[in-house]
Amino acid sequence: MHHSLTVLGLVALLLVQRRRPLPYGSFLLILIFLVLHSVAARWIYSFVPYDDWTQRLFGVRLNELLGWQRNNFDRLVHLSYGLCFGPVLFHRLRESGARGIRWAALVAVEVVLSTSAAYELFEWAIAMTLAPGTAEAYNGQQGDLWDAQKDMSLATGGAMLAVAVAARLAYRASRRVPTGSPPPVGSAGRQPQKLPSEHHRG
């Protein structure tokens, strides 16, 4: 079931690339998120063995190092959703003629928040139709009653951080004067016209 969402995401990405291709950076961010989601789907979110991976690579178990009591790979994926999709949405809104940098940033964060909430409702609907053990494995709550709220908060926080950086860069780029362009002259930005006497000077 988790991999079916990855397939839908890839199909949507290919359709977007055919109609309105994304920049390389945006395309890469979406692929990073889909890879993380695929890893989670491979082991099921609650059982991704990242502790074993860090033990082999660095000789420490991440949960012991940070004092975690649960498998937090699902938290990473929700955070990465905001970090990866927030800037993509921001730049797409800017390309579509959004009313300004602030407006595009606000809408991008709101879209991440609303889609995160919609996904949590989707998970709840799935859980209502599955056996308790299967529902727990799919949702990955691990006994946390506030799991859905924390997931949405992480996605929204990631989007706010990433969009803030993207908006700052866009603002600096808009303030930068292109190289070789003449400086604005006059209050209306028009070049002063020459007086008739200037044309007859030797």
PDB file of C-alpha atoms in Angstrom:
ATOM      1  CA  MET A   1       0.000   0.000   0.000  1.00  0.00           C
ATOM      2  CA  HIS A   2       2.843   2.384   0.744  1.00  0.00           C
ATOM      3  CA  HIS A   3       4.557   1.579  -2.555  1.00  0.00           C
ATOM      4  CA  SER A   4       1.331   2.340  -4.441  1.00  0.00           C
ATOM      5  CA  LEU A   5       1.649   5.961  -3.290  1.00  0.00           C
ATOM      6  CA  THR A   6       5.212   6.036  -4.601  1.00  0.00           C
ATOM      7  CA  VAL A   7       4.021   4.797  -7.995  1.00  0.00           C
ATOM      8  CA  LEU A   8       1.314   7.477  -8.080  1.00  0.00           C
ATOM      9  CA  GLY A   9       3.911  10.088  -7.188  1.00  0.00           C
ATOM     10  CA  LEU A  10       6.225   8.986  -9.988  1.00  0.00           C
ATOM     11  CA  VAL A  11       3.396   9.004 -12.524  1.00  0.00           C
ATOM     12  CA  ALA A  12       2.377  12.512 -11.437  1.00  0.00           C
ATOM     13  CA  LEU A  13       6.008  13.660 -11.659  1.00  0.00           C
ATOM     14  CA  LEU A  14       6.375  12.309 -15.196  1.00  0.00           C
ATOM     15  CA  LEU A  15       3.129  13.985 -16.282  1.00  0.00           C
ATOM     16  CA  VAL A  16       4.310  17.296 -14.870  1.00  0.00           C
ATOM     17  CA  GLN A  17       7.668  16.937 -16.621  1.00  0.00           C
ATOM     18  CA  ARG A  18       5.929  16.375 -19.955  1.00  0.00           C
ATOM     19  CA  ARG A  19       3.654  19.405 -19.667  1.00  0.00           C
ATOM     20  CA  ARG A  20       5.559  21.945 -17.574  1.00  0.00           C
ATOM     21  CA  PRO A  21       9.045  20.635 -16.798  1.00  0.00           C
ATOM     22  CA  LEU A  22      10.399  21.348 -13.337  1.00  0.00           C
ATOM     23  CA  PRO A  23      13.855  22.849 -12.834  1.00  0.00           C
ATOM     24  CA  TYR A  24      16.587  20.359 -12.018  1.00  0.00           C
ATOM     25  CA  GLY A  25      16.678  21.366  -8.347  1.00  0.00           C
ATOM     26  CA  SER A  26      12.931  20.903  -7.877  1.00  0.00           C
ATOM     27  CA  PHE A  27      13.009  17.561  -9.684  1.00  0.00           C
ATOM     28  CA  LEU A  28      15.854  16.399  -7.431  1.00  0.00           C
ATOM     29  CA  LEU A  29      14.044  17.442  -4.237  1.00  0.00           C
ATOM     30  CA  ILE A  30      10.972  15.427  -5.207  1.00  0.00           C
ATOM     31  CA  LEU A  31      13.109  12.389  -6.013  1.00  0.00           C
ATOM     32  CA  ILE A  32      14.822  12.643  -2.604  1.00  0.00           C
ATOM     33  CA  PHE A  33      11.446  12.542  -0.877  1.00  0.00           C
ATOM     34  CA  LEU A  34      10.259   9.603  -2.984  1.00  0.00           C
ATOM     35  CA  VAL A  35      13.458   7.680  -2.166  1.00  0.00           C
ATOM     36  CA  LEU A  36      12.948   8.217   1.571  1.00  0.00           C
ATOM     37  CA  HIS A  37       9.318   7.149   1.249  1.00  0.00           C
ATOM     38  CA  SER A  38      10.372   4.055  -0.705  1.00  0.00           C
ATOM     39  CA  VAL A  39      12.874   3.100   1.999  1.00  0.00           C
ATOM     40  CA  ALA A  40      10.128   3.458   4.614  1.00  0.00           C
ATOM     41  CA  ALA A  41       7.739   1.381   2.523  1.00  0.00           C
ATOM     42  CA  ARG A  42      10.343  -1.344   2.070  1.00  0.00           C
ATOM     43  CA  TRP A  43      10.634  -2.010   5.819  1.00  0.00           C
ATOM     44  CA  ILE A  44       7.336  -0.386   6.942  1.00  0.00           C
ATOM     45  CA  TYR A  45       7.814   2.916   8.746  1.00  0.00           C
ATOM     46  CA  SER A  46       7.961   1.555  12.292  1.00  0.00           C
ATOM     47  CA  PHE A  47      10.650  -0.999  11.473  1.00  0.00           C
ATOM     48  CA  VAL A  48      13.215   0.809   9.322  1.00  0.00           C
ATOM     49  CA  PRO A  49      16.539  -0.485  10.758  1.00  0.00           C
ATOM     50  CA  TYR A  50      18.408   2.816  10.858  1.00  0.00           C
ATOM     51  CA  ASP A  51      19.896   1.875  14.236  1.00  0.00           C
ATOM     52  CA  ASP A  52      21.599  -1.109  12.593  1.00  0.00           C
ATOM     53  CA  TRP A  53      22.853   1.114   9.772  1.00  0.00           C
ATOM     54  CA  THR A  54      24.389   3.698  12.108  1.00  0.00           C
ATOM     55  CA  GLN A  55      25.870   0.891  14.213  1.00  0.00           C
ATOM     56  CA  ARG A  56      27.669  -0.545  11.178  1.00  0.00           C
ATOM     57  CA  LEU A  57      28.759   2.824   9.789  1.00  0.00           C
ATOM     58  CA  PHE A  58      29.647   4.780  12.927  1.00  0.00           C
ATOM     59  CA  GLY A  59      29.634   2.257  15.763  1.00  0.00           C
ATOM     60  CA  VAL A  60      26.703   3.912  17.575  1.00  0.00           C
ATOM     61  CA  ARG A  61      22.979   3.330  17.659  1.00  0.00           C
ATOM     62  CA  LEU A  62      21.114   6.525  16.823  1.00  0.00           C
ATOM     63  CA  ASN A  63      18.229   5.963  19.245  1.00  0.00           C
ATOM     64  CA  GLU A  64      20.623   5.422  22.138  1.00  0.00           C
ATOM     65  CA  LEU A  65      22.692   8.445  21.156  1.00  0.00           C
ATOM     66  CA  LEU A  66      19.678  10.781  21.009  1.00  0.00           C
ATOM     67  CA  GLY A  67      17.616   9.140  23.737  1.00  0.00           C
ATOM     68  CA  TRP A  68      14.722   8.208  21.454  1.00  0.00           C
ATOM     69  CA  GLN A  69      12.197   5.621  22.627  1.00  0.00           C
ATOM     70  CA  ARG A  70      10.591   4.908  19.245  1.00  0.00           C
ATOM     71  CA  ASN A  71      11.509   4.437  15.600  1.00  0.00           C
ATOM     72  CA  ASN A  72      11.513   7.991  14.243  1.00  0.00           C
ATOM     73  CA  PHE A  73      12.031   7.323  10.542  1.00  0.00           C
ATOM     74  CA  ASP A  74       8.419   8.332   9.911  1.00  0.00           C
ATOM     75  CA  ARG A  75       9.177  11.699  11.506  1.00  0.00           C
ATOM     76  CA  LEU A  76      12.086  12.144   9.087  1.00  0.00           C
ATOM     77  CA  VAL A  77       9.867  11.421   6.090  1.00  0.00           C
ATOM     78  CA  HIS A  78       7.200  13.906   7.189  1.00  0.00           C
ATOM     79  CA  LEU A  79       9.855  16.556   7.834  1.00  0.00           C
ATOM     80  CA  SER A  80      11.394  15.898   4.420  1.00  0.00           C
ATOM     81  CA  TYR A  81       7.971  16.352   2.813  1.00  0.00           C
ATOM     82  CA  GLY A  82       7.905  19.952   3.951  1.00  0.00           C
ATOM     83  CA  LEU A  83      11.591  20.552   3.253  1.00  0.00           C
ATOM     84  CA  CYS A  84      11.384  19.126  -0.272  1.00  0.00           C
ATOM     85  CA  PHE A  85       7.947  20.181  -1.502  1.00  0.00           C
ATOM     86  CA  GLY A  86       7.799  23.625   0.103  1.00  0.00           C
ATOM     87  CA  PRO A  87      10.451  25.212  -2.172  1.00  0.00           C
ATOM     88  CA  VAL A  88       9.095  23.386  -5.227  1.00  0.00           C
ATOM     89  CA  LEU A  89       5.620  24.818  -4.646  1.00  0.00           C
ATOM     90  CA  PHE A  90       7.060  28.265  -3.925  1.00  0.00           C
ATOM     91  CA  HIS A  91       8.996  28.422  -7.200  1.00  0.00           C
ATOM     92  CA  ARG A  92       6.057  27.023  -9.176  1.00  0.00           C
ATOM     93  CA  LEU A  93       3.776  29.700  -7.738  1.00  0.00           C
ATOM     94  CA  ARG A  94       6.330  32.361  -8.603  1.00  0.00           C
ATOM     95  CA  GLU A  95       6.503  31.077 -12.174  1.00  0.00           C
ATOM     96  CA  SER A  96       2.705  31.143 -12.377  1.00  0.00           C
ATOM     97  CA  GLY A  97       2.615  34.850 -11.584  1.00  0.00           C
ATOM     98  CA  ALA A  98       1.856  34.862  -7.859  1.00  0.00           C
ATOM     99  CA  ARG A  99       1.150  38.320  -6.462  1.00  0.00           C
ATOM    100  CA  GLY A 100       4.452  38.528  -4.645  1.00  0.00           C
ATOM    101  CA  ILE A 101       7.129  36.636  -2.765  1.00  0.00           C
ATOM    102  CA  ARG A 102       5.248  36.731   0.540  1.00  0.00           C
ATOM    103  CA  TRP A 103       2.016  35.522  -1.033  1.00  0.00           C
ATOM    104  CA  ALA A 104       3.778  32.647  -2.830  1.00  0.00           C
ATOM    105  CA  ALA A 105       5.539  31.670   0.410  1.00  0.00           C
ATOM    106  CA  LEU A 106       2.294  31.696   2.400  1.00  0.00           C
ATOM    107  CA  VAL A 107       0.408  29.604  -0.150  1.00  0.00           C
ATOM    108  CA  ALA A 108       3.267  27.098  -0.446  1.00  0.00           C
ATOM    109  CA  VAL A 109       3.284  26.489   3.324  1.00  0.00           C
ATOM    110  CA  GLU A 110      -0.509  26.269   3.403  1.00  0.00           C
ATOM    111  CA  VAL A 111      -0.513  23.660   0.634  1.00  0.00           C
ATOM    112  CA  VAL A 112       1.991  21.527   2.546  1.00  0.00           C
ATOM    113  CA  LEU A 113      -0.101  21.833   5.720  1.00  0.00           C
ATOM    114  CA  SER A 114      -3.384  21.011   3.990  1.00  0.00           C
ATOM    115  CA  THR A 115      -2.010  18.038   2.065  1.00  0.00           C
ATOM    116  CA  SER A 116      -0.396  16.719   5.246  1.00  0.00           C
ATOM    117  CA  ALA A 117      -3.762  16.927   7.000  1.00  0.00           C
ATOM    118  CA  ALA A 118      -5.460  15.226   4.057  1.00  0.00           C
ATOM    119  CA  TYR A 119      -2.929  12.392   4.186  1.00  0.00           C
ATOM    120  CA  GLU A 120      -3.480  11.901   7.915  1.00  0.00           C
ATOM    121  CA  LEU A 121      -7.237  11.694   7.285  1.00  0.00           C
ATOM    122  CA  PHE A 122      -6.524   9.164   4.547  1.00  0.00           C
ATOM    123  CA  GLU A 123      -4.465   7.100   6.995  1.00  0.00           C
ATOM    124  CA  TRP A 124      -7.297   7.280   9.527  1.00  0.00           C
ATOM    125  CA  ALA A 125      -9.784   6.049   6.918  1.00  0.00           C
ATOM    126  CA  ILE A 126      -7.467   3.167   6.016  1.00  0.00           C
ATOM    127  CA  ALA A 127      -7.062   2.268   9.692  1.00  0.00           C
ATOM    128  CA  MET A 128     -10.836   2.094  10.112  1.00  0.00           C
ATOM    129  CA  THR A 129     -11.065  -0.591   7.426  1.00  0.00           C
ATOM    130  CA  LEU A 130      -8.096  -2.766   8.440  1.00  0.00           C
ATOM    131  CA  ALA A 131      -7.487  -5.181  11.282  1.00  0.00           C
ATOM    132  CA  PRO A 132      -5.931  -3.451  14.340  1.00  0.00           C
ATOM    133  CA  GLY A 133      -2.485  -4.987  13.860  1.00  0.00           C
ATOM    134  CA  THR A 134      -2.382  -4.154  10.161  1.00  0.00           C
ATOM    135  CA  ALA A 135      -3.648  -0.622  10.791  1.00  0.00           C
ATOM    136  CA  GLU A 136      -0.928  -0.031  13.393  1.00  0.00           C
ATOM    137  CA  ALA A 137       1.752  -1.281  10.993  1.00  0.00           C
ATOM    138  CA  TYR A 138       0.454   0.971   8.218  1.00  0.00           C
ATOM    139  CA  ASN A 139       0.030   4.115  10.320  1.00  0.00           C
ATOM    140  CA  GLY A 140       3.175   3.666  12.390  1.00  0.00           C
ATOM    141  CA  GLN A 141       1.750   5.398  15.450  1.00  0.00           C
ATOM    142  CA  GLN A 142       3.729   3.171  17.831  1.00  0.00           C
ATOM    143  CA  GLY A 143       1.318   3.980  20.632  1.00  0.00           C
ATOM    144  CA  ASP A 144       1.568   7.755  20.241  1.00  0.00           C
ATOM    145  CA  LEU A 145      -1.942   9.261  20.322  1.00  0.00           C
ATOM    146  CA  TRP A 146      -0.582  12.556  18.977  1.00  0.00           C
ATOM    147  CA  ASP A 147       1.265  10.975  16.056  1.00  0.00           C
ATOM    148  CA  ALA A 148      -0.866  12.632  13.359  1.00  0.00           C
ATOM    149  CA  GLN A 149      -0.494  16.100  14.889  1.00  0.00           C
ATOM    150  CA  LYS A 150       3.274  15.697  15.262  1.00  0.00           C
ATOM    151  CA  ASP A 151       3.608  14.517  11.662  1.00  0.00           C
ATOM    152  CA  MET A 152       1.677  17.529  10.370  1.00  0.00           C
ATOM    153  CA  SER A 153       3.707  19.862  12.566  1.00  0.00           C
ATOM    154  CA  LEU A 154       6.994  18.482  11.260  1.00  0.00           C
ATOM    155  CA  ALA A 155       5.879  18.791   7.638  1.00  0.00           C
ATOM    156  CA  THR A 156       4.670  22.337   8.192  1.00  0.00           C
ATOM    157  CA  GLY A 157       7.794  23.311  10.117  1.00  0.00           C
ATOM    158  CA  GLY A 158      10.003  21.888   7.380  1.00  0.00           C
ATOM    159  CA  ALA A 159       8.050  23.830   4.759  1.00  0.00           C
ATOM    160  CA  MET A 160       8.309  27.063   6.743  1.00  0.00           C
ATOM    161  CA  LEU A 161      12.069  26.677   7.061  1.00  0.00           C
ATOM    162  CA  ALA A 162      12.714  25.722   3.440  1.00  0.00           C
ATOM    163  CA  VAL A 163      10.298  28.293   1.999  1.00  0.00           C
ATOM    164  CA  ALA A 164      11.819  31.019   4.177  1.00  0.00           C
ATOM    165  CA  VAL A 165      15.229  30.255   2.667  1.00  0.00           C
ATOM    166  CA  ALA A 166      13.800  30.125  -0.876  1.00  0.00           C
ATOM    167  CA  ALA A 167      11.898  33.385  -0.346  1.00  0.00           C
ATOM    168  CA  ARG A 168      14.999  35.102   1.000  1.00  0.00           C
ATOM    169  CA  LEU A 169      17.007  34.033  -2.033  1.00  0.00           C
ATOM    170  CA  ALA A 170      14.212  35.159  -4.363  1.00  0.00           C
ATOM    171  CA  TYR A 171      14.039  38.534  -2.605  1.00  0.00           C
ATOM    172  CA  ARG A 172      17.792  39.051  -2.917  1.00  0.00           C
ATOM    173  CA  ALA A 173      17.656  38.082  -6.590  1.00  0.00           C
ATOM    174  CA  SER A 174      14.854  40.579  -7.227  1.00  0.00           C
ATOM    175  CA  ARG A 175      16.875  43.338  -5.586  1.00  0.00           C
ATOM    176  CA  ARG A 176      20.007  42.605  -7.596  1.00  0.00           C
ATOM    177  CA  VAL A 177      20.544  44.958 -10.550  1.00  0.00           C
ATOM    178  CA  PRO A 178      21.451  43.006 -13.731  1.00  0.00           C
ATOM    179  CA  THR A 179      25.034  43.512 -14.870  1.00  0.00           C
ATOM    180  CA  GLY A 180      25.382  46.056 -17.680  1.00  0.00           C
ATOM    181  CA  SER A 181      21.893  47.529 -17.305  1.00  0.00           C
ATOM    182  CA  PRO A 182      21.690  51.334 -17.072  1.00  0.00           C
ATOM    183  CA  PRO A 183      20.739  52.738 -13.659  1.00  0.00           C
ATOM    184  CA  PRO A 184      17.208  54.140 -13.379  1.00  0.00           C
ATOM    185  CA  VAL A 185      17.071  57.848 -14.096  1.00  0.00           C
ATOM    186  CA  GLY A 186      14.370  60.215 -12.874  1.00  0.00           C
ATOM    187  CA  SER A 187      11.402  59.467 -10.667  1.00  0.00           C
ATOM    188  CA  ALA A 188       9.602  57.561 -13.439  1.00  0.00           C
ATOM    189  CA  GLY A 189      12.702  55.675 -14.525  1.00  0.00           C
ATOM    190  CA  ARG A 190      12.844  57.428 -17.938  1.00  0.00           C
ATOM    191  CA  GLN A 191      15.960  58.679 -19.650  1.00  0.00           C
ATOM    192  CA  PRO A 192      16.120  62.519 -19.818  1.00  0.00           C
ATOM    193  CA  GLN A 193      15.503  63.930 -23.266  1.00  0.00           C
ATOM    194  CA  LYS A 194      18.148  66.126 -24.818  1.00  0.00           C
ATOM    195  CA  LEU A 195      17.396  69.813 -25.203  1.00  0.00           C
ATOM    196  CA  PRO A 196      17.217  71.123 -28.759  1.00  0.00           C
ATOM    197  CA  SER A 197      20.341  73.174 -28.166  1.00  0.00           C
ATOM    198  CA  GLU A 198      22.346  70.014 -27.447  1.00  0.00           C
ATOM    199  CA  HIS A 199      21.773  68.723 -30.974  1.00  0.00           C
ATOM    200  CA  HIS A 200      23.374  71.855 -32.532  1.00  0.00           C
ATOM    201  CA  ARG A 201      26.496  72.023 -30.461  1.00  0.00           C
ATOM    202  CA  GLY A 202      29.691  71.481 -32.331  1.00  0.00           C
TER     203      GLY A 202
END
